[in-house]
Amino acid sequence: MKARSDELQIFVCVIECGSISAAAEQVGQTPSAVSRTLSKLEAKLDTTLINRTTRRMDLTEEGKYFFEQAKLILDQMDQLEERLSSRQQTPSGRLRINAASPFMLHAIVPYIDEFRQLYPDIQLELNSNDLIIDLLEQSTDVAIRIGTLADSTLHARSLGCSPLMIVASPAYLKKHGAPRQVADLSEHTLLGFTHNEGLNQWPLRYVHGDRWPISPAISASSGETVRHLALEGQGIACLSHFMTIDDIRAGRLKVLLGEFNSGYRQPINAVYYRNSQLALRIQCFLDFIQGKLAAYASAEFKADS
């Protein structure tokens, strides 16, 4: 008997998920059913693909080869379906998107309902990661990255840009006062980042240039954590406008030192690994998000009085 596509999908899912139980949850089957599918597949191929113990799974050499070939076959099947859908101009299929959690929460999630109404046949899979990921390893169709791209081997599309704003909560300003000059920041509690030192260079003009280096009193790896620290009155932060626009409009955060802001805007790029023309479902998503991001590029830097 020959291996079926559903058996290939389950095998690949088990390897990518790292366990039978996780794969079972992913495909909506019981762990025992997934285990039986693997055993049946190995029987058909007359070879052991996975060495399984109660604690871990390891691919055999045959399993490694079969895994790579199965992924290629499944990808070719996906592309065939996409081409057929493209001919009918009906975007459909699974779309796997990866973005840092702040961008996911503030620039994607609020628009999901509108996107799904426009494209009901696209099944979205949203994953958050604040660090650079391997798109192939993470089975990602498109990743959104903020800042200058360092990897020139990736295929990228610019989605726009977002200003960086110096902000603090009314509670912090009431207790500590607002800085009037850039140099005044040295007297305040500053919130910064642990993994990206570039984000600790604030876009402020002063006598020595237009990037003010800070030494944060509190550092965090995620912009969303820094935002919540600022909202709780823990200090002054420099955050992307797409993260803070609603807080600023609602008065939860105040813009500071607007007249000294250099106007630097963070690039926002979509990166993907396919060399061929983008699948229709990816193209539709990128066009949609690019339209939503256009509003961020025109932000003003006026400080609150």
Short mmCIF file of C-alpha atoms in Angstrom, two decimals:
data_model
loop_
_atom_site.label_atom_id
_atom_site.label_comp_id
_atom_site.label_asym_id
_atom_site.label_seq_id
_atom_site.Cartn_x
_atom_site.Cartn_y
_atom_site.Cartn_z
CA MET A 1 0.00 0.00 0.00
CA LYS A 2 1.09 3.56 -0.69
CA ALA A 3 1.34 6.35 1.85
CA ARG A 4 -1.53 8.84 1.79
CA SER A 5 -1.27 12.63 2.04
CA ASP A 6 -3.09 12.69 5.39
CA GLU A 7 -0.50 10.29 6.81
CA LEU A 8 2.30 12.54 5.55
CA GLN A 9 0.61 15.53 7.17
CA ILE A 10 0.33 13.80 10.54
CA PHE A 11 3.95 12.60 10.38
CA VAL A 12 5.22 16.10 9.57
CA CYS A 13 2.98 17.60 12.27
CA VAL A 14 4.38 15.23 14.91
CA ILE A 15 7.95 16.21 14.05
CA GLU A 16 7.20 19.95 13.93
CA CYS A 17 5.19 19.87 17.19
CA GLY A 18 7.78 17.75 18.96
CA SER A 19 5.38 15.22 20.46
CA ILE A 20 2.45 12.99 19.58
CA SER A 21 0.17 14.65 22.13
CA ALA A 22 0.88 18.15 20.78
CA ALA A 23 0.34 16.96 17.21
CA ALA A 24 -2.91 15.24 18.21
CA GLU A 25 -4.22 18.53 19.60
CA GLN A 26 -3.12 20.32 16.42
CA VAL A 27 -4.92 17.92 14.05
CA GLY A 28 -7.93 17.30 16.28
CA GLN A 29 -7.31 13.60 16.91
CA THR A 30 -6.52 11.49 19.95
CA PRO A 31 -2.86 10.68 20.70
CA SER A 32 -3.61 6.98 20.20
CA ALA A 33 -5.03 7.68 16.71
CA VAL A 34 -1.94 9.68 15.76
CA SER A 35 0.32 6.91 17.10
CA ARG A 36 -1.58 4.32 15.04
CA THR A 37 -1.17 6.47 11.91
CA LEU A 38 2.59 6.62 12.46
CA SER A 39 2.80 2.86 12.96
CA LYS A 40 0.71 2.25 9.83
CA LEU A 41 2.94 4.60 7.82
CA GLU A 42 6.09 2.82 9.01
CA ALA A 43 4.52 -0.53 8.13
CA LYS A 44 3.70 0.66 4.61
CA LEU A 45 7.25 1.92 4.13
CA ASP A 46 8.74 -1.13 5.85
CA THR A 47 11.12 1.08 7.83
CA THR A 48 11.41 2.81 11.19
CA LEU A 49 11.00 6.57 10.89
CA ILE A 50 11.01 7.54 14.57
CA ASN A 51 12.71 5.95 17.57
CA ARG A 52 10.17 6.52 20.34
CA THR A 53 10.59 6.21 24.09
CA THR A 54 8.37 7.42 26.92
CA ARG A 55 10.48 10.57 27.20
CA ARG A 56 11.61 11.55 23.72
CA MET A 57 11.44 10.96 19.99
CA ASP A 58 14.36 10.86 17.57
CA LEU A 59 14.22 10.65 13.79
CA THR A 60 16.15 7.82 12.21
CA GLU A 61 18.28 8.60 9.16
CA GLU A 62 15.43 7.27 7.02
CA GLY A 63 13.02 9.39 9.03
CA LYS A 64 15.07 12.56 8.43
CA TYR A 65 15.08 11.94 4.69
CA PHE A 66 11.39 11.09 4.62
CA PHE A 67 10.54 14.20 6.69
CA GLU A 68 12.25 16.55 4.22
CA GLN A 69 10.66 14.84 1.24
CA ALA A 70 7.21 14.80 2.86
CA LYS A 71 7.44 18.55 3.54
CA LEU A 72 8.32 19.16 -0.11
CA ILE A 73 5.39 17.04 -1.29
CA LEU A 74 2.93 18.78 1.03
CA ASP A 75 4.26 22.18 -0.01
CA GLN A 76 3.81 21.29 -3.67
CA MET A 77 0.23 20.22 -2.93
CA ASP A 78 -0.39 23.55 -1.16
CA GLN A 79 1.03 25.47 -4.11
CA LEU A 80 -1.14 23.51 -6.53
CA GLU A 81 -4.24 24.37 -4.49
CA GLU A 82 -3.14 28.00 -4.32
CA ARG A 83 -2.72 28.20 -8.09
CA LEU A 84 -6.17 26.75 -8.60
CA SER A 85 -7.61 29.24 -6.10
CA SER A 86 -5.70 32.09 -7.76
CA ARG A 87 -7.24 31.15 -11.10
CA GLN A 88 -10.61 31.60 -9.48
CA GLN A 89 -9.46 34.78 -7.69
CA THR A 90 -10.60 33.34 -4.37
CA PRO A 91 -7.89 33.51 -1.69
CA SER A 92 -8.10 30.51 0.60
CA GLY A 93 -6.07 28.13 2.72
CA ARG A 94 -4.04 28.41 5.90
CA LEU A 95 -2.01 31.58 6.43
CA ARG A 96 0.67 31.36 9.13
CA ILE A 97 1.76 34.78 10.41
CA ASN A 98 4.49 35.52 12.93
CA ALA A 99 5.07 38.90 14.58
CA ALA A 100 6.40 40.34 17.80
CA SER A 101 3.66 40.34 20.42
CA PRO A 102 3.23 44.17 20.51
CA PHE A 103 2.67 44.34 16.76
CA MET A 104 0.39 41.31 16.86
CA LEU A 105 -1.72 42.78 19.66
CA HIS A 106 -1.94 46.38 18.43
CA ALA A 107 -1.64 46.25 14.64
CA ILE A 108 -3.08 42.88 13.61
CA VAL A 109 -5.56 41.55 16.18
CA PRO A 110 -7.81 44.68 16.14
CA TYR A 111 -8.39 44.21 12.41
CA ILE A 112 -8.89 40.45 12.27
CA ASP A 113 -12.67 40.67 12.21
CA GLU A 114 -12.60 43.03 9.22
CA PHE A 115 -10.05 40.85 7.41
CA ARG A 116 -12.08 37.68 7.95
CA GLN A 117 -15.20 39.34 6.63
CA LEU A 118 -13.29 40.22 3.46
CA TYR A 119 -11.58 36.81 3.13
CA PRO A 120 -13.66 34.17 4.93
CA ASP A 121 -11.88 31.25 3.23
CA ILE A 122 -8.46 32.10 4.71
CA GLN A 123 -7.65 30.23 7.92
CA LEU A 124 -5.36 32.37 10.06
CA GLU A 125 -2.67 31.01 12.36
CA LEU A 126 -1.19 33.80 14.48
CA ASN A 127 2.08 33.23 16.35
CA SER A 128 4.03 35.73 18.44
CA ASN A 129 7.77 35.81 18.94
CA ASP A 130 9.79 38.81 20.08
CA LEU A 131 13.02 37.39 18.63
CA ILE A 132 14.16 36.69 15.08
CA ILE A 133 12.90 33.30 13.90
CA ASP A 134 13.76 30.82 11.17
CA LEU A 135 10.72 30.99 8.90
CA LEU A 136 11.19 27.49 7.49
CA GLU A 137 11.85 25.94 10.88
CA GLN A 138 8.79 27.61 12.39
CA SER A 139 6.56 26.77 9.38
CA THR A 140 5.74 30.45 8.86
CA ASP A 141 4.37 31.93 5.63
CA VAL A 142 5.15 35.53 6.49
CA ALA A 143 6.76 37.31 9.44
CA ILE A 144 6.42 40.97 10.34
CA ARG A 145 9.66 42.56 11.52
CA ILE A 146 10.16 46.01 12.99
CA GLY A 147 13.38 47.91 12.32
CA THR A 148 16.14 47.67 9.73
CA LEU A 149 16.54 44.21 8.22
CA ALA A 150 19.99 42.73 8.67
CA ASP A 151 19.46 39.51 6.70
CA SER A 152 19.70 40.31 2.99
CA THR A 153 18.85 36.72 1.99
CA LEU A 154 15.20 37.16 2.94
CA HIS A 155 12.55 38.29 0.52
CA ALA A 156 10.97 41.38 2.00
CA ARG A 157 8.20 43.85 1.34
CA SER A 158 7.92 47.20 3.05
CA LEU A 159 4.59 47.71 4.78
CA GLY A 160 5.30 51.24 5.97
CA CYS A 161 6.85 52.80 9.03
CA SER A 162 5.95 53.90 12.54
CA PRO A 163 7.33 56.85 14.55
CA LEU A 164 8.85 56.40 17.98
CA MET A 165 7.24 58.49 20.71
CA ILE A 166 8.59 59.51 24.13
CA VAL A 167 5.72 58.90 26.55
CA ALA A 168 4.82 58.72 30.22
CA SER A 169 1.62 58.32 32.22
CA PRO A 170 -0.16 61.27 33.87
CA ALA A 171 0.48 59.61 37.26
CA TYR A 172 4.24 59.57 36.68
CA LEU A 173 4.27 63.17 35.45
CA LYS A 174 2.19 64.35 38.41
CA LYS A 175 4.68 62.80 40.81
CA HIS A 176 7.95 63.61 39.01
CA GLY A 177 7.17 66.43 36.61
CA ALA A 178 7.80 66.48 32.86
CA PRO A 179 11.24 66.89 31.27
CA ARG A 180 11.49 70.19 29.36
CA GLN A 181 14.86 69.55 27.73
CA VAL A 182 16.48 66.33 26.53
CA ALA A 183 19.14 66.61 29.24
CA ASP A 184 16.38 66.56 31.87
CA LEU A 185 15.88 62.85 31.16
CA SER A 186 18.94 62.08 33.28
CA GLU A 187 16.85 63.05 36.33
CA HIS A 188 14.04 60.64 35.49
CA THR A 189 13.35 56.90 35.63
CA LEU A 190 13.75 55.55 32.10
CA LEU A 191 12.31 52.32 30.73
CA GLY A 192 14.28 50.41 28.10
CA PHE A 193 15.01 47.11 26.39
CA THR A 194 17.27 44.18 27.20
CA HIS A 195 17.76 42.43 23.83
CA ASN A 196 17.87 45.33 21.37
CA GLU A 197 20.30 48.07 22.37
CA GLY A 198 19.26 50.08 19.32
CA LEU A 199 15.92 50.70 21.06
CA ASN A 200 17.83 52.35 23.92
CA GLN A 201 18.92 55.07 21.49
CA TRP A 202 16.00 57.50 21.59
CA PRO A 203 15.24 59.70 18.53
CA LEU A 204 15.93 63.04 20.22
CA ARG A 205 17.96 65.95 18.85
CA TYR A 206 20.63 67.35 21.14
CA VAL A 207 23.99 69.05 20.82
CA HIS A 208 25.85 65.85 19.85
CA GLY A 209 23.34 64.37 17.38
CA ASP A 210 19.82 63.01 17.04
CA ARG A 211 20.04 59.71 18.96
CA TRP A 212 20.02 60.10 22.75
CA PRO A 213 21.53 57.02 24.49
CA ILE A 214 19.80 56.04 27.71
CA SER A 215 20.68 53.82 30.66
CA PRO A 216 17.34 52.28 31.63
CA ALA A 217 16.45 51.84 35.27
CA ILE A 218 14.07 49.04 34.24
CA SER A 219 14.62 46.89 31.16
CA ALA A 220 12.35 44.37 29.47
CA SER A 221 12.59 42.11 26.43
CA SER A 222 9.13 42.96 25.12
CA GLY A 223 7.73 46.30 24.06
CA GLU A 224 4.37 45.30 25.51
CA THR A 225 5.99 44.90 28.92
CA VAL A 226 7.61 48.33 28.59
CA ARG A 227 4.23 49.80 27.60
CA HIS A 228 2.53 48.35 30.69
CA LEU A 229 5.34 49.65 32.90
CA ALA A 230 4.77 53.13 31.46
CA LEU A 231 0.99 52.85 31.96
CA GLU A 232 1.60 51.88 35.59
CA GLY A 233 3.63 55.06 36.12
CA GLN A 234 6.99 53.32 36.48
CA GLY A 235 8.89 55.69 34.19
CA ILE A 236 9.34 57.31 30.78
CA ALA A 237 9.44 55.09 27.68
CA CYS A 238 10.16 55.33 23.97
CA LEU A 239 7.63 53.22 22.07
CA SER A 240 6.30 52.75 18.56
CA HIS A 241 3.29 54.84 17.68
CA PHE A 242 1.25 51.78 16.65
CA MET A 243 1.53 50.61 20.28
CA THR A 244 0.66 53.90 21.92
CA ILE A 245 -1.80 55.67 19.61
CA ASP A 246 -4.87 54.48 21.52
CA ASP A 247 -3.27 55.25 24.90
CA ILE A 248 -2.34 58.76 23.75
CA ARG A 249 -5.82 59.44 22.38
CA ALA A 250 -7.40 58.20 25.63
CA GLY A 251 -5.02 60.25 27.80
CA ARG A 252 -3.44 57.19 29.41
CA LEU A 253 -0.04 58.29 28.08
CA LYS A 254 1.30 61.77 27.33
CA VAL A 255 3.77 62.66 24.57
CA LEU A 256 6.96 64.28 25.87
CA LEU A 257 9.73 66.33 24.23
CA GLY A 258 7.87 66.42 20.93
CA GLU A 259 9.76 69.50 19.73
CA PHE A 260 13.05 67.61 20.09
CA ASN A 261 11.91 64.41 18.34
CA SER A 262 14.12 63.78 15.30
CA GLY A 263 11.22 62.25 13.38
CA TYR A 264 12.83 58.84 12.98
CA ARG A 265 10.37 56.16 11.86
CA GLN A 266 10.86 52.45 12.37
CA PRO A 267 10.62 50.45 9.13
CA ILE A 268 7.98 47.71 9.13
CA ASN A 269 8.66 44.83 6.75
CA ALA A 270 7.03 41.58 5.83
CA VAL A 271 9.57 38.83 5.19
CA TYR A 272 8.99 35.50 3.49
CA TYR A 273 11.02 32.66 2.01
CA ARG A 274 9.28 31.76 -1.21
CA ASN A 275 11.07 32.71 -4.41
CA SER A 276 7.99 32.43 -6.56
CA GLN A 277 5.15 34.91 -6.78
CA LEU A 278 3.42 35.39 -3.45
CA ALA A 279 0.40 33.21 -2.81
CA LEU A 280 -2.84 35.12 -3.21
CA ARG A 281 -3.76 34.72 0.46
CA ILE A 282 -0.43 36.26 1.53
CA GLN A 283 -0.77 39.09 -0.98
CA CYS A 284 -4.26 39.92 0.29
CA PHE A 285 -3.09 40.01 3.91
CA LEU A 286 -0.09 42.24 3.18
CA ASP A 287 -2.19 44.68 1.14
CA PHE A 288 -4.75 44.82 3.95
CA ILE A 289 -2.22 45.44 6.76
CA GLN A 290 -0.29 47.98 4.69
CA GLY A 291 -3.46 50.03 4.37
CA LYS A 292 -4.00 49.96 8.12
CA LEU A 293 -0.40 50.99 8.82
CA ALA A 294 -0.60 54.06 6.57
CA ALA A 295 -2.15 56.08 9.41
CA TYR A 296 0.86 55.57 11.68
CA ALA A 297 3.32 57.21 9.28
CA SER A 298 1.60 60.60 9.58
CA ALA A 299 1.82 60.86 13.37
CA GLU A 300 2.56 64.21 14.96
CA PHE A 301 5.15 64.67 17.69
CA LYS A 302 3.51 67.54 19.55
CA ALA A 303 3.97 67.21 23.30
CA ASP A 304 1.03 67.55 25.66
CA SER A 305 0.95 70.76 27.61
#
